[in-house]
Amino acid sequence: DIEMTQSPSSLSASVGDRVTITCRSSENIERYLNWYQQKPGKAPKILIHEASTLKPGVPGRISASGSGTEFTLSISGLQPEDYGTYFCQQSSVTPVTFGQGTKLDIK
Amino acid sequence: QVRLQESGPGLVRPSGTLSLKCSVSGDSVSNFYWSWLRQSAARGLEWIGRIDLSGETYYRPSLRSRATISVDTPENQFSLTLTSVSAADTAMYFCAGVDPSASDLLHFDFWGQGILVTVSS
């Protein structure tokens, strides 16, 4: 299976800050990388697909980039509702696999 | 807007069979690719398998011998059966789907709220 590794595992930031989360894959997955946000007690919600394409309704302060084995998710102008755990997921091959998550707290 | 709702027993005995259903509203179950996933503290988010428009199924290799995903078109729902369960199968189970017109069919646009299944005697 392709292993997905996220860093950091957690971070705390203030409203208005910019944060960046990194996801690395153990194999080349081209641009088959998706990002999700999960809030406590809820299902994950997809934010980004194919490495950098925002899903409809996702605010423009969220951006993502990368290809191959290294990817980033950035949130600028952090808002209170941006808290939660962020997961990357590779969709290059089955079984699809997820990163372990990055928990974002808003100070 | 597609909505998904999981249902099934929250407690299953060891060596028993876990059976979950996912009810689809807002569109036809025949119009999407459907997956089951689970999440636990021990293993994180884990994809179990998928059924596509033709009924072809794909499973995580480690679960292939125990998992079955099927679609019930008249009831507008799809289901997961997992046999010979153990405590390691205790998890929050999610149903999820993707539009078949998507260029990448292995991501998840729609999710149910999840159902907690505990395997215990």
mmCIF file with all atom_site columns, C-alpha atoms in Angstrom:
data_model
loop_
_atom_site.group_PDB
_atom_site.id
_atom_site.type_symbol
_atom_site.label_atom_id
_atom_site.label_alt_id
_atom_site.label_comp_id
_atom_site.label_asym_id
_atom_site.label_entity_id
_atom_site.label_seq_id
_atom_site.pdbx_PDB_ins_code
_atom_site.Cartn_x
_atom_site.Cartn_y
_atom_site.Cartn_z
_atom_site.occupancy
_atom_site.B_iso_or_equiv
_atom_site.pdbx_formal_charge
_atom_site.auth_seq_id
_atom_site.auth_comp_id
_atom_site.auth_asym_id
_atom_site.auth_atom_id
_atom_site.pdbx_PDB_model_num
ATOM 1   C CA . ASP A 1 1   ? 0.000   0.000   0.000   1.00 0.00 ? 1   ASP A CA 1
ATOM 2   C CA . ILE A 1 2   ? 1.109   3.592   -0.586  1.00 0.00 ? 2   ILE A CA 1
ATOM 3   C CA . GLU A 1 3   ? 1.960   5.253   2.708   1.00 0.00 ? 3   GLU A CA 1
ATOM 4   C CA . MET A 1 4   ? 0.875   8.845   3.269   1.00 0.00 ? 4   MET A CA 1
ATOM 5   C CA . THR A 1 5   ? 2.706   10.911  5.869   1.00 0.00 ? 5   THR A CA 1
ATOM 6   C CA . GLN A 1 6   ? 1.497   14.291  7.084   1.00 0.00 ? 6   GLN A CA 1
ATOM 7   C CA . SER A 1 7   ? 3.311   16.942  9.043   1.00 0.00 ? 7   SER A CA 1
ATOM 8   C CA . PRO A 1 8   ? 2.871   18.431  11.477  1.00 0.00 ? 8   PRO A CA 1
ATOM 9   C CA . SER A 1 9   ? 0.556   16.119  13.407  1.00 0.00 ? 9   SER A CA 1
ATOM 10  C CA . SER A 1 10  ? -0.953  19.140  15.145  1.00 0.00 ? 10  SER A CA 1
ATOM 11  C CA . LEU A 1 11  ? -0.684  22.894  15.129  1.00 0.00 ? 11  LEU A CA 1
ATOM 12  C CA . SER A 1 12  ? -2.226  25.855  16.821  1.00 0.00 ? 12  SER A CA 1
ATOM 13  C CA . ALA A 1 13  ? -2.662  29.201  15.122  1.00 0.00 ? 13  ALA A CA 1
ATOM 14  C CA . SER A 1 14  ? -4.524  32.467  15.528  1.00 0.00 ? 14  SER A CA 1
ATOM 15  C CA . VAL A 1 15  ? -7.305  33.989  13.487  1.00 0.00 ? 15  VAL A CA 1
ATOM 16  C CA . GLY A 1 16  ? -5.770  35.710  10.478  1.00 0.00 ? 16  GLY A CA 1
ATOM 17  C CA . ASP A 1 17  ? -2.649  33.524  10.406  1.00 0.00 ? 17  ASP A CA 1
ATOM 18  C CA . ARG A 1 18  ? -1.453  31.453  7.457   1.00 0.00 ? 18  ARG A CA 1
ATOM 19  C CA . VAL A 1 19  ? -0.827  27.750  8.033   1.00 0.00 ? 19  VAL A CA 1
ATOM 20  C CA . THR A 1 20  ? 0.655   25.074  5.815   1.00 0.00 ? 20  THR A CA 1
ATOM 21  C CA . ILE A 1 21  ? 0.291   21.297  6.069   1.00 0.00 ? 21  ILE A CA 1
ATOM 22  C CA . THR A 1 22  ? 2.556   18.911  4.190   1.00 0.00 ? 22  THR A CA 1
ATOM 23  C CA . CYS A 1 23  ? 1.686   15.455  2.872   1.00 0.00 ? 23  CYS A CA 1
ATOM 24  C CA . ARG A 1 24  ? 4.242   13.046  1.442   1.00 0.00 ? 24  ARG A CA 1
ATOM 25  C CA . SER A 1 25  ? 3.550   9.790   -0.361  1.00 0.00 ? 25  SER A CA 1
ATOM 26  C CA . SER A 1 26  ? 5.819   6.746   -0.377  1.00 0.00 ? 26  SER A CA 1
ATOM 27  C CA . GLU A 1 27  ? 5.431   6.451   -4.170  1.00 0.00 ? 27  GLU A CA 1
ATOM 28  C CA . ASN A 1 28  ? 4.836   8.812   -7.074  1.00 0.00 ? 28  ASN A CA 1
ATOM 29  C CA . ILE A 1 29  ? 1.091   9.509   -7.211  1.00 0.00 ? 29  ILE A CA 1
ATOM 30  C CA . GLU A 1 30  ? 1.292   12.248  -9.860  1.00 0.00 ? 30  GLU A CA 1
ATOM 31  C CA . ARG A 1 31  ? -1.525  14.638  -8.903  1.00 0.00 ? 31  ARG A CA 1
ATOM 32  C CA . TYR A 1 32  ? -3.925  12.056  -7.474  1.00 0.00 ? 32  TYR A CA 1
ATOM 33  C CA . LEU A 1 33  ? -4.100  13.704  -4.078  1.00 0.00 ? 33  LEU A CA 1
ATOM 34  C CA . ASN A 1 34  ? -7.146  14.922  -2.197  1.00 0.00 ? 34  ASN A CA 1
ATOM 35  C CA . TRP A 1 35  ? -7.603  16.925  1.005   1.00 0.00 ? 35  TRP A CA 1
ATOM 36  C CA . TYR A 1 36  ? -10.392 16.616  3.550   1.00 0.00 ? 36  TYR A CA 1
ATOM 37  C CA . GLN A 1 37  ? -11.407 18.511  6.695   1.00 0.00 ? 37  GLN A CA 1
ATOM 38  C CA . GLN A 1 38  ? -13.038 16.616  9.532   1.00 0.00 ? 38  GLN A CA 1
ATOM 39  C CA . LYS A 1 39  ? -14.672 18.229  12.532  1.00 0.00 ? 39  LYS A CA 1
ATOM 40  C CA . PRO A 1 40  ? -15.301 16.279  15.757  1.00 0.00 ? 40  PRO A CA 1
ATOM 41  C CA . GLY A 1 41  ? -18.211 13.863  15.442  1.00 0.00 ? 41  GLY A CA 1
ATOM 42  C CA . LYS A 1 42  ? -18.637 14.560  11.747  1.00 0.00 ? 42  LYS A CA 1
ATOM 43  C CA . ALA A 1 43  ? -17.686 12.863  8.511   1.00 0.00 ? 43  ALA A CA 1
ATOM 44  C CA . PRO A 1 44  ? -14.745 14.176  6.500   1.00 0.00 ? 44  PRO A CA 1
ATOM 45  C CA . LYS A 1 45  ? -15.593 16.872  3.966   1.00 0.00 ? 45  LYS A CA 1
ATOM 46  C CA . ILE A 1 46  ? -13.640 17.078  0.730   1.00 0.00 ? 46  ILE A CA 1
ATOM 47  C CA . LEU A 1 47  ? -11.880 20.388  0.129   1.00 0.00 ? 47  LEU A CA 1
ATOM 48  C CA . ILE A 1 48  ? -9.444  19.745  -2.719  1.00 0.00 ? 48  ILE A CA 1
ATOM 49  C CA . HIS A 1 49  ? -9.176  17.094  -5.421  1.00 0.00 ? 49  HIS A CA 1
ATOM 50  C CA . GLU A 1 50  ? -6.463  16.373  -7.965  1.00 0.00 ? 50  GLU A CA 1
ATOM 51  C CA . ALA A 1 51  ? -3.879  18.148  -5.829  1.00 0.00 ? 51  ALA A CA 1
ATOM 52  C CA . SER A 1 52  ? -5.058  21.711  -6.327  1.00 0.00 ? 52  SER A CA 1
ATOM 53  C CA . THR A 1 53  ? -8.689  21.932  -7.506  1.00 0.00 ? 53  THR A CA 1
ATOM 54  C CA . LEU A 1 54  ? -11.042 23.456  -4.964  1.00 0.00 ? 54  LEU A CA 1
ATOM 55  C CA . LYS A 1 55  ? -14.393 21.770  -4.629  1.00 0.00 ? 55  LYS A CA 1
ATOM 56  C CA . PRO A 1 56  ? -17.423 24.071  -5.052  1.00 0.00 ? 56  PRO A CA 1
ATOM 57  C CA . GLY A 1 57  ? -18.178 26.076  -1.949  1.00 0.00 ? 57  GLY A CA 1
ATOM 58  C CA . VAL A 1 58  ? -14.674 25.829  -0.489  1.00 0.00 ? 58  VAL A CA 1
ATOM 59  C CA . PRO A 1 59  ? -13.382 29.309  0.412   1.00 0.00 ? 59  PRO A CA 1
ATOM 60  C CA . GLY A 1 60  ? -10.616 30.771  -1.707  1.00 0.00 ? 60  GLY A CA 1
ATOM 61  C CA . ARG A 1 61  ? -8.360  31.257  1.325   1.00 0.00 ? 61  ARG A CA 1
ATOM 62  C CA . ILE A 1 62  ? -7.668  27.527  1.035   1.00 0.00 ? 62  ILE A CA 1
ATOM 63  C CA . SER A 1 63  ? -5.134  26.494  -1.581  1.00 0.00 ? 63  SER A CA 1
ATOM 64  C CA . ALA A 1 64  ? -3.091  23.411  -2.350  1.00 0.00 ? 64  ALA A CA 1
ATOM 65  C CA . SER A 1 65  ? -0.275  22.362  -4.612  1.00 0.00 ? 65  SER A CA 1
ATOM 66  C CA . GLY A 1 66  ? 2.162   19.593  -5.357  1.00 0.00 ? 66  GLY A CA 1
ATOM 67  C CA . SER A 1 67  ? 2.766   16.584  -7.526  1.00 0.00 ? 67  SER A CA 1
ATOM 68  C CA . GLY A 1 68  ? 4.709   13.362  -7.398  1.00 0.00 ? 68  GLY A CA 1
ATOM 69  C CA . THR A 1 69  ? 5.410   12.673  -3.754  1.00 0.00 ? 69  THR A CA 1
ATOM 70  C CA . GLU A 1 70  ? 5.135   16.029  -2.003  1.00 0.00 ? 70  GLU A CA 1
ATOM 71  C CA . PHE A 1 71  ? 2.015   18.117  -1.506  1.00 0.00 ? 71  PHE A CA 1
ATOM 72  C CA . THR A 1 72  ? 0.925   21.089  0.577   1.00 0.00 ? 72  THR A CA 1
ATOM 73  C CA . LEU A 1 73  ? -2.335  22.527  1.828   1.00 0.00 ? 73  LEU A CA 1
ATOM 74  C CA . SER A 1 74  ? -2.352  26.160  2.881   1.00 0.00 ? 74  SER A CA 1
ATOM 75  C CA . ILE A 1 75  ? -4.960  28.224  4.625   1.00 0.00 ? 75  ILE A CA 1
ATOM 76  C CA . SER A 1 76  ? -4.477  31.971  4.686   1.00 0.00 ? 76  SER A CA 1
ATOM 77  C CA . GLY A 1 77  ? -6.465  34.439  6.770   1.00 0.00 ? 77  GLY A CA 1
ATOM 78  C CA . LEU A 1 78  ? -7.379  31.662  9.205   1.00 0.00 ? 78  LEU A CA 1
ATOM 79  C CA . GLN A 1 79  ? -10.988 31.767  10.410  1.00 0.00 ? 79  GLN A CA 1
ATOM 80  C CA . PRO A 1 80  ? -12.530 30.243  13.552  1.00 0.00 ? 80  PRO A CA 1
ATOM 81  C CA . GLU A 1 81  ? -14.404 27.670  11.454  1.00 0.00 ? 81  GLU A CA 1
ATOM 82  C CA . ASP A 1 82  ? -11.146 26.289  10.020  1.00 0.00 ? 82  ASP A CA 1
ATOM 83  C CA . TYR A 1 83  ? -10.554 24.144  13.103  1.00 0.00 ? 83  TYR A CA 1
ATOM 84  C CA . GLY A 1 84  ? -10.569 20.401  12.738  1.00 0.00 ? 84  GLY A CA 1
ATOM 85  C CA . THR A 1 85  ? -8.391  17.600  11.476  1.00 0.00 ? 85  THR A CA 1
ATOM 86  C CA . TYR A 1 86  ? -7.102  17.699  7.911   1.00 0.00 ? 86  TYR A CA 1
ATOM 87  C CA . PHE A 1 87  ? -6.368  14.510  5.984   1.00 0.00 ? 87  PHE A CA 1
ATOM 88  C CA . CYS A 1 88  ? -4.669  13.892  2.684   1.00 0.00 ? 88  CYS A CA 1
ATOM 89  C CA . GLN A 1 89  ? -5.696  10.884  0.583   1.00 0.00 ? 89  GLN A CA 1
ATOM 90  C CA . GLN A 1 90  ? -4.076  9.338   -2.458  1.00 0.00 ? 90  GLN A CA 1
ATOM 91  C CA . SER A 1 91  ? -6.379  8.211   -5.253  1.00 0.00 ? 91  SER A CA 1
ATOM 92  C CA . SER A 1 92  ? -3.701  6.941   -7.614  1.00 0.00 ? 92  SER A CA 1
ATOM 93  C CA . VAL A 1 93  ? -4.144  3.254   -6.861  1.00 0.00 ? 93  VAL A CA 1
ATOM 94  C CA . THR A 1 94  ? -6.283  0.981   -4.752  1.00 0.00 ? 94  THR A CA 1
ATOM 95  C CA . PRO A 1 95  ? -6.352  0.555   -1.899  1.00 0.00 ? 95  PRO A CA 1
ATOM 96  C CA . VAL A 1 96  ? -6.656  4.304   -1.510  1.00 0.00 ? 96  VAL A CA 1
ATOM 97  C CA . THR A 1 97  ? -4.860  5.450   1.606   1.00 0.00 ? 97  THR A CA 1
ATOM 98  C CA . PHE A 1 98  ? -5.028  8.419   3.951   1.00 0.00 ? 98  PHE A CA 1
ATOM 99  C CA . GLY A 1 99  ? -2.538  10.373  5.964   1.00 0.00 ? 99  GLY A CA 1
ATOM 100 C CA . GLN A 1 100 ? -2.748  10.161  9.730   1.00 0.00 ? 100 GLN A CA 1
ATOM 101 C CA . GLY A 1 101 ? -4.207  13.656  9.975   1.00 0.00 ? 101 GLY A CA 1
ATOM 102 C CA . THR A 1 102 ? -3.148  17.121  11.109  1.00 0.00 ? 102 THR A CA 1
ATOM 103 C CA . LYS A 1 103 ? -5.183  18.591  13.940  1.00 0.00 ? 103 LYS A CA 1
ATOM 104 C CA . LEU A 1 104 ? -5.607  22.356  13.653  1.00 0.00 ? 104 LEU A CA 1
ATOM 105 C CA . ASP A 1 105 ? -6.612  24.359  16.701  1.00 0.00 ? 105 ASP A CA 1
ATOM 106 C CA . ILE A 1 106 ? -7.564  28.016  16.565  1.00 0.00 ? 106 ILE A CA 1
ATOM 107 C CA . LYS A 1 107 ? -6.195  30.003  19.486  1.00 0.00 ? 107 LYS A CA 1
ATOM 108 C CA . GLN B 2 1   ? -28.101 17.300  -3.137  1.00 0.00 ? 1   GLN B CA 1
ATOM 109 C CA . VAL B 2 2   ? -27.208 13.713  -2.330  1.00 0.00 ? 2   VAL B CA 1
ATOM 110 C CA . ARG B 2 3   ? -27.636 12.662  1.281   1.00 0.00 ? 3   ARG B CA 1
ATOM 111 C CA . LEU B 2 4   ? -26.426 9.408   2.814   1.00 0.00 ? 4   LEU B CA 1
ATOM 112 C CA . GLN B 2 5   ? -27.519 7.728   6.051   1.00 0.00 ? 5   GLN B CA 1
ATOM 113 C CA . GLU B 2 6   ? -25.942 4.615   7.537   1.00 0.00 ? 6   GLU B CA 1
ATOM 114 C CA . SER B 2 7   ? -27.970 2.139   9.567   1.00 0.00 ? 7   SER B CA 1
ATOM 115 C CA . GLY B 2 8   ? -27.335 -1.153  11.297  1.00 0.00 ? 8   GLY B CA 1
ATOM 116 C CA . PRO B 2 9   ? -26.499 -2.706  14.658  1.00 0.00 ? 9   PRO B CA 1
ATOM 117 C CA . GLY B 2 10  ? -24.044 -0.850  16.842  1.00 0.00 ? 10  GLY B CA 1
ATOM 118 C CA . LEU B 2 11  ? -22.875 -4.028  18.567  1.00 0.00 ? 11  LEU B CA 1
ATOM 119 C CA . VAL B 2 12  ? -21.713 -7.233  16.883  1.00 0.00 ? 12  VAL B CA 1
ATOM 120 C CA . ARG B 2 13  ? -20.444 -10.389 18.593  1.00 0.00 ? 13  ARG B CA 1
ATOM 121 C CA . PRO B 2 14  ? -16.947 -11.645 17.823  1.00 0.00 ? 14  PRO B CA 1
ATOM 122 C CA . SER B 2 15  ? -16.915 -14.110 14.901  1.00 0.00 ? 15  SER B CA 1
ATOM 123 C CA . GLY B 2 16  ? -20.304 -12.744 13.836  1.00 0.00 ? 16  GLY B CA 1
ATOM 124 C CA . THR B 2 17  ? -21.289 -10.766 10.753  1.00 0.00 ? 17  THR B CA 1
ATOM 125 C CA . LEU B 2 18  ? -21.447 -6.994  10.514  1.00 0.00 ? 18  LEU B CA 1
ATOM 126 C CA . SER B 2 19  ? -24.216 -5.768  8.191   1.00 0.00 ? 19  SER B CA 1
ATOM 127 C CA . LEU B 2 20  ? -24.696 -2.092  7.405   1.00 0.00 ? 20  LEU B CA 1
ATOM 128 C CA . LYS B 2 21  ? -26.928 -0.252  4.972   1.00 0.00 ? 21  LYS B CA 1
ATOM 129 C CA . CYS B 2 22  ? -26.539 3.192   3.451   1.00 0.00 ? 22  CYS B CA 1
ATOM 130 C CA . SER B 2 23  ? -29.751 4.904   2.367   1.00 0.00 ? 23  SER B CA 1
ATOM 131 C CA . VAL B 2 24  ? -29.420 7.368   -0.484  1.00 0.00 ? 24  VAL B CA 1
ATOM 132 C CA . SER B 2 25  ? -31.722 10.375  -0.854  1.00 0.00 ? 25  SER B CA 1
ATOM 133 C CA . GLY B 2 26  ? -31.747 13.200  -3.343  1.00 0.00 ? 26  GLY B CA 1
ATOM 134 C CA . ASP B 2 27  ? -30.716 11.046  -6.303  1.00 0.00 ? 27  ASP B CA 1
ATOM 135 C CA . SER B 2 28  ? -30.705 7.476   -7.548  1.00 0.00 ? 28  SER B CA 1
ATOM 136 C CA . VAL B 2 29  ? -28.281 4.956   -6.087  1.00 0.00 ? 29  VAL B CA 1
ATOM 137 C CA . SER B 2 30  ? -27.679 3.873   -9.684  1.00 0.00 ? 30  SER B CA 1
ATOM 138 C CA . ASN B 2 31  ? -26.028 7.162   -10.600 1.00 0.00 ? 31  ASN B CA 1
ATOM 139 C CA . PHE B 2 32  ? -22.884 7.047   -8.476  1.00 0.00 ? 32  PHE B CA 1
ATOM 140 C CA . TYR B 2 33  ? -19.904 4.970   -7.420  1.00 0.00 ? 33  TYR B CA 1
ATOM 141 C CA . TRP B 2 34  ? -20.191 3.950   -3.768  1.00 0.00 ? 34  TRP B CA 1
ATOM 142 C CA . SER B 2 35  ? -17.603 3.104   -1.140  1.00 0.00 ? 35  SER B CA 1
ATOM 143 C CA . TRP B 2 36  ? -17.430 2.058   2.482   1.00 0.00 ? 36  TRP B CA 1
ATOM 144 C CA . LEU B 2 37  ? -14.722 3.369   4.766   1.00 0.00 ? 37  LEU B CA 1
ATOM 145 C CA . ARG B 2 38  ? -14.007 3.076   8.461   1.00 0.00 ? 38  ARG B CA 1
ATOM 146 C CA . GLN B 2 39  ? -12.103 5.084   11.030  1.00 0.00 ? 39  GLN B CA 1
ATOM 147 C CA . SER B 2 40  ? -10.520 4.023   14.278  1.00 0.00 ? 40  SER B CA 1
ATOM 148 C CA . ALA B 2 41  ? -7.846  5.405   16.541  1.00 0.00 ? 41  ALA B CA 1
ATOM 149 C CA . ALA B 2 42  ? -5.649  2.391   15.804  1.00 0.00 ? 42  ALA B CA 1
ATOM 150 C CA . ARG B 2 43  ? -5.791  2.460   12.000  1.00 0.00 ? 43  ARG B CA 1
ATOM 151 C CA . GLY B 2 44  ? -7.016  5.936   11.094  1.00 0.00 ? 44  GLY B CA 1
ATOM 152 C CA . LEU B 2 45  ? -9.169  6.298   7.992   1.00 0.00 ? 45  LEU B CA 1
ATOM 153 C CA . GLU B 2 46  ? -9.319  3.061   6.028   1.00 0.00 ? 46  GLU B CA 1
ATOM 154 C CA . TRP B 2 47  ? -11.011 2.364   2.700   1.00 0.00 ? 47  TRP B CA 1
ATOM 155 C CA . ILE B 2 48  ? -12.897 -0.952  2.696   1.00 0.00 ? 48  ILE B CA 1
ATOM 156 C CA . GLY B 2 49  ? -14.105 -1.183  -0.885  1.00 0.00 ? 49  GLY B CA 1
ATOM 157 C CA . ARG B 2 50  ? -16.192 0.199   -3.743  1.00 0.00 ? 50  ARG B CA 1
ATOM 158 C CA . ILE B 2 51  ? -18.977 -0.785  -6.111  1.00 0.00 ? 51  ILE B CA 1
ATOM 159 C CA . ASP B 2 52  ? -19.222 0.865   -9.488  1.00 0.00 ? 52  ASP B CA 1
ATOM 160 C CA . LEU B 2 53  ? -22.092 1.475   -11.934 1.00 0.00 ? 53  LEU B CA 1
ATOM 161 C CA . SER B 2 54  ? -21.803 -1.989  -13.476 1.00 0.00 ? 54  SER B CA 1
ATOM 162 C CA . GLY B 2 55  ? -21.866 -3.669  -10.087 1.00 0.00 ? 55  GLY B CA 1
ATOM 163 C CA . GLU B 2 56  ? -18.171 -4.499  -10.203 1.00 0.00 ? 56  GLU B CA 1
ATOM 164 C CA . THR B 2 57  ? -16.576 -4.424  -6.783  1.00 0.00 ? 57  THR B CA 1
ATOM 165 C CA . TYR B 2 58  ? -13.092 -3.648  -5.517  1.00 0.00 ? 58  TYR B CA 1
ATOM 166 C CA . TYR B 2 59  ? -11.899 -4.362  -1.992  1.00 0.00 ? 59  TYR B CA 1
ATOM 167 C CA . ARG B 2 60  ? -8.972  -3.628  0.222   1.00 0.00 ? 60  ARG B CA 1
ATOM 168 C CA . PRO B 2 61  ? -6.821  -6.790  -0.134  1.00 0.00 ? 61  PRO B CA 1
ATOM 169 C CA . SER B 2 62  ? -6.713  -7.408  3.622   1.00 0.00 ? 62  SER B CA 1
ATOM 170 C CA . LEU B 2 63  ? -10.535 -7.455  3.769   1.00 0.00 ? 63  LEU B CA 1
ATOM 171 C CA . ARG B 2 64  ? -11.329 -9.020  0.392   1.00 0.00 ? 64  ARG B CA 1
ATOM 172 C CA . SER B 2 65  ? -12.135 -12.445 1.833   1.00 0.00 ? 65  SER B CA 1
ATOM 173 C CA . ARG B 2 66  ? -14.576 -11.026 4.409   1.00 0.00 ? 66  ARG B CA 1
ATOM 174 C CA . ALA B 2 67  ? -16.227 -7.981  2.801   1.00 0.00 ? 67  ALA B CA 1
ATOM 175 C CA . THR B 2 68  ? -19.120 -7.730  0.368   1.00 0.00 ? 68  THR B CA 1
ATOM 176 C CA . ILE B 2 69  ? -20.616 -4.522  -1.036  1.00 0.00 ? 69  ILE B CA 1
ATOM 177 C CA . SER B 2 70  ? -23.883 -4.623  -2.947  1.00 0.00 ? 70  SER B CA 1
ATOM 178 C CA . VAL B 2 71  ? -26.551 -2.259  -4.265  1.00 0.00 ? 71  VAL B CA 1
ATOM 179 C CA . ASP B 2 72  ? -30.309 -2.545  -3.733  1.00 0.00 ? 72  ASP B CA 1
ATOM 180 C CA . THR B 2 73  ? -31.751 -0.373  -6.500  1.00 0.00 ? 73  THR B CA 1
ATOM 181 C CA . PRO B 2 74  ? -35.463 -0.655  -5.551  1.00 0.00 ? 74  PRO B CA 1
ATOM 182 C CA . GLU B 2 75  ? -34.656 0.425   -1.990  1.00 0.00 ? 75  GLU B CA 1
ATOM 183 C CA . ASN B 2 76  ? -32.207 3.106   -3.213  1.00 0.00 ? 76  ASN B CA 1
ATOM 184 C CA . GLN B 2 77  ? -29.517 1.908   -0.852  1.00 0.00 ? 77  GLN B CA 1
ATOM 185 C CA . PHE B 2 78  ? -26.272 -0.018  -0.785  1.00 0.00 ? 78  PHE B CA 1
ATOM 186 C CA . SER B 2 79  ? -24.815 -2.254  1.864   1.00 0.00 ? 79  SER B CA 1
ATOM 187 C CA . LEU B 2 80  ? -21.698 -3.680  3.475   1.00 0.00 ? 80  LEU B CA 1
ATOM 188 C CA . THR B 2 81  ? -21.350 -7.145  4.939   1.00 0.00 ? 81  THR B CA 1
ATOM 189 C CA . LEU B 2 82  ? -18.225 -8.063  6.869   1.00 0.00 ? 82  LEU B CA 1
ATOM 190 C CA . THR B 2 83  ? -17.920 -11.624 8.144   1.00 0.00 ? 83  THR B CA 1
ATOM 191 C CA . SER B 2 84  ? -15.890 -13.196 10.949  1.00 0.00 ? 84  SER B CA 1
ATOM 192 C CA . VAL B 2 85  ? -15.461 -9.925  12.801  1.00 0.00 ? 85  VAL B CA 1
ATOM 193 C CA . SER B 2 86  ? -13.105 -9.370  15.697  1.00 0.00 ? 86  SER B CA 1
ATOM 194 C CA . ALA B 2 87  ? -12.359 -6.514  18.055  1.00 0.00 ? 87  ALA B CA 1
ATOM 195 C CA . ALA B 2 88  ? -10.040 -5.127  15.374  1.00 0.00 ? 88  ALA B CA 1
ATOM 196 C CA . ASP B 2 89  ? -13.129 -4.334  13.292  1.00 0.00 ? 89  ASP B CA 1
ATOM 197 C CA . THR B 2 90  ? -14.470 -1.936  15.921  1.00 0.00 ? 90  THR B CA 1
ATOM 198 C CA . ALA B 2 91  ? -14.665 1.446   14.203  1.00 0.00 ? 91  ALA B CA 1
ATOM 199 C CA . MET B 2 92  ? -16.831 4.267   12.932  1.00 0.00 ? 92  MET B CA 1
ATOM 200 C CA . TYR B 2 93  ? -18.106 3.119   9.540   1.00 0.00 ? 93  TYR B CA 1
ATOM 201 C CA . PHE B 2 94  ? -18.889 5.627   6.771   1.00 0.00 ? 94  PHE B CA 1
ATOM 202 C CA . CYS B 2 95  ? -20.589 5.226   3.430   1.00 0.00 ? 95  CYS B CA 1
ATOM 203 C CA . ALA B 2 96  ? -19.412 7.600   0.721   1.00 0.00 ? 96  ALA B CA 1
ATOM 204 C CA . GLY B 2 97  ? -19.807 8.262   -2.968  1.00 0.00 ? 97  GLY B CA 1
ATOM 205 C CA . VAL B 2 98  ? -18.407 9.991   -6.031  1.00 0.00 ? 98  VAL B CA 1
ATOM 206 C CA . ASP B 2 99  ? -19.987 11.240  -9.249  1.00 0.00 ? 99  ASP B CA 1
ATOM 207 C CA . PRO B 2 100 ? -18.995 8.928   -12.142 1.00 0.00 ? 100 PRO B CA 1
ATOM 208 C CA . SER B 2 101 ? -18.333 11.960  -14.353 1.00 0.00 ? 101 SER B CA 1
ATOM 209 C CA . ALA B 2 102 ? -15.368 12.892  -12.157 1.00 0.00 ? 102 ALA B CA 1
ATOM 210 C CA . SER B 2 103 ? -11.957 12.450  -13.727 1.00 0.00 ? 103 SER B CA 1
ATOM 211 C CA . ASP B 2 104 ? -10.775 10.710  -10.577 1.00 0.00 ? 104 ASP B CA 1
ATOM 212 C CA . LEU B 2 105 ? -13.173 8.105   -9.240  1.00 0.00 ? 105 LEU B CA 1
ATOM 213 C CA . LEU B 2 106 ? -11.275 7.265   -6.085  1.00 0.00 ? 106 LEU B CA 1
ATOM 214 C CA . HIS B 2 107 ? -12.081 10.330  -4.016  1.00 0.00 ? 107 HIS B CA 1
ATOM 215 C CA . PHE B 2 108 ? -15.177 10.876  -1.911  1.00 0.00 ? 108 PHE B CA 1
ATOM 216 C CA . ASP B 2 109 ? -17.602 13.727  -2.543  1.00 0.00 ? 109 ASP B CA 1
ATOM 217 C CA . PHE B 2 110 ? -20.525 12.586  -0.390  1.00 0.00 ? 110 PHE B CA 1
ATOM 218 C CA . TRP B 2 111 ? -20.365 11.036  3.065   1.00 0.00 ? 111 TRP B CA 1
ATOM 219 C CA . GLY B 2 112 ? -22.857 9.644   5.519   1.00 0.00 ? 112 GLY B CA 1
ATOM 220 C CA . GLN B 2 113 ? -22.639 10.823  9.116   1.00 0.00 ? 113 GLN B CA 1
ATOM 221 C CA . GLY B 2 114 ? -21.112 7.526   10.185  1.00 0.00 ? 114 GLY B CA 1
ATOM 222 C CA . ILE B 2 115 ? -22.190 4.715   12.460  1.00 0.00 ? 115 ILE B CA 1
ATOM 223 C CA . LEU B 2 116 ? -20.164 3.371   15.367  1.00 0.00 ? 116 LEU B CA 1
ATOM 224 C CA . VAL B 2 117 ? -19.847 -0.403  15.375  1.00 0.00 ? 117 VAL B CA 1
ATOM 225 C CA . THR B 2 118 ? -18.373 -2.160  18.386  1.00 0.00 ? 118 THR B CA 1
ATOM 226 C CA . VAL B 2 119 ? -17.330 -5.802  18.253  1.00 0.00 ? 119 VAL B CA 1
ATOM 227 C CA . SER B 2 120 ? -17.648 -7.265  21.716  1.00 0.00 ? 120 SER B CA 1
ATOM 228 C CA . SER B 2 121 ? -19.186 -10.160 23.586  1.00 0.00 ? 121 SER B CA 1
#
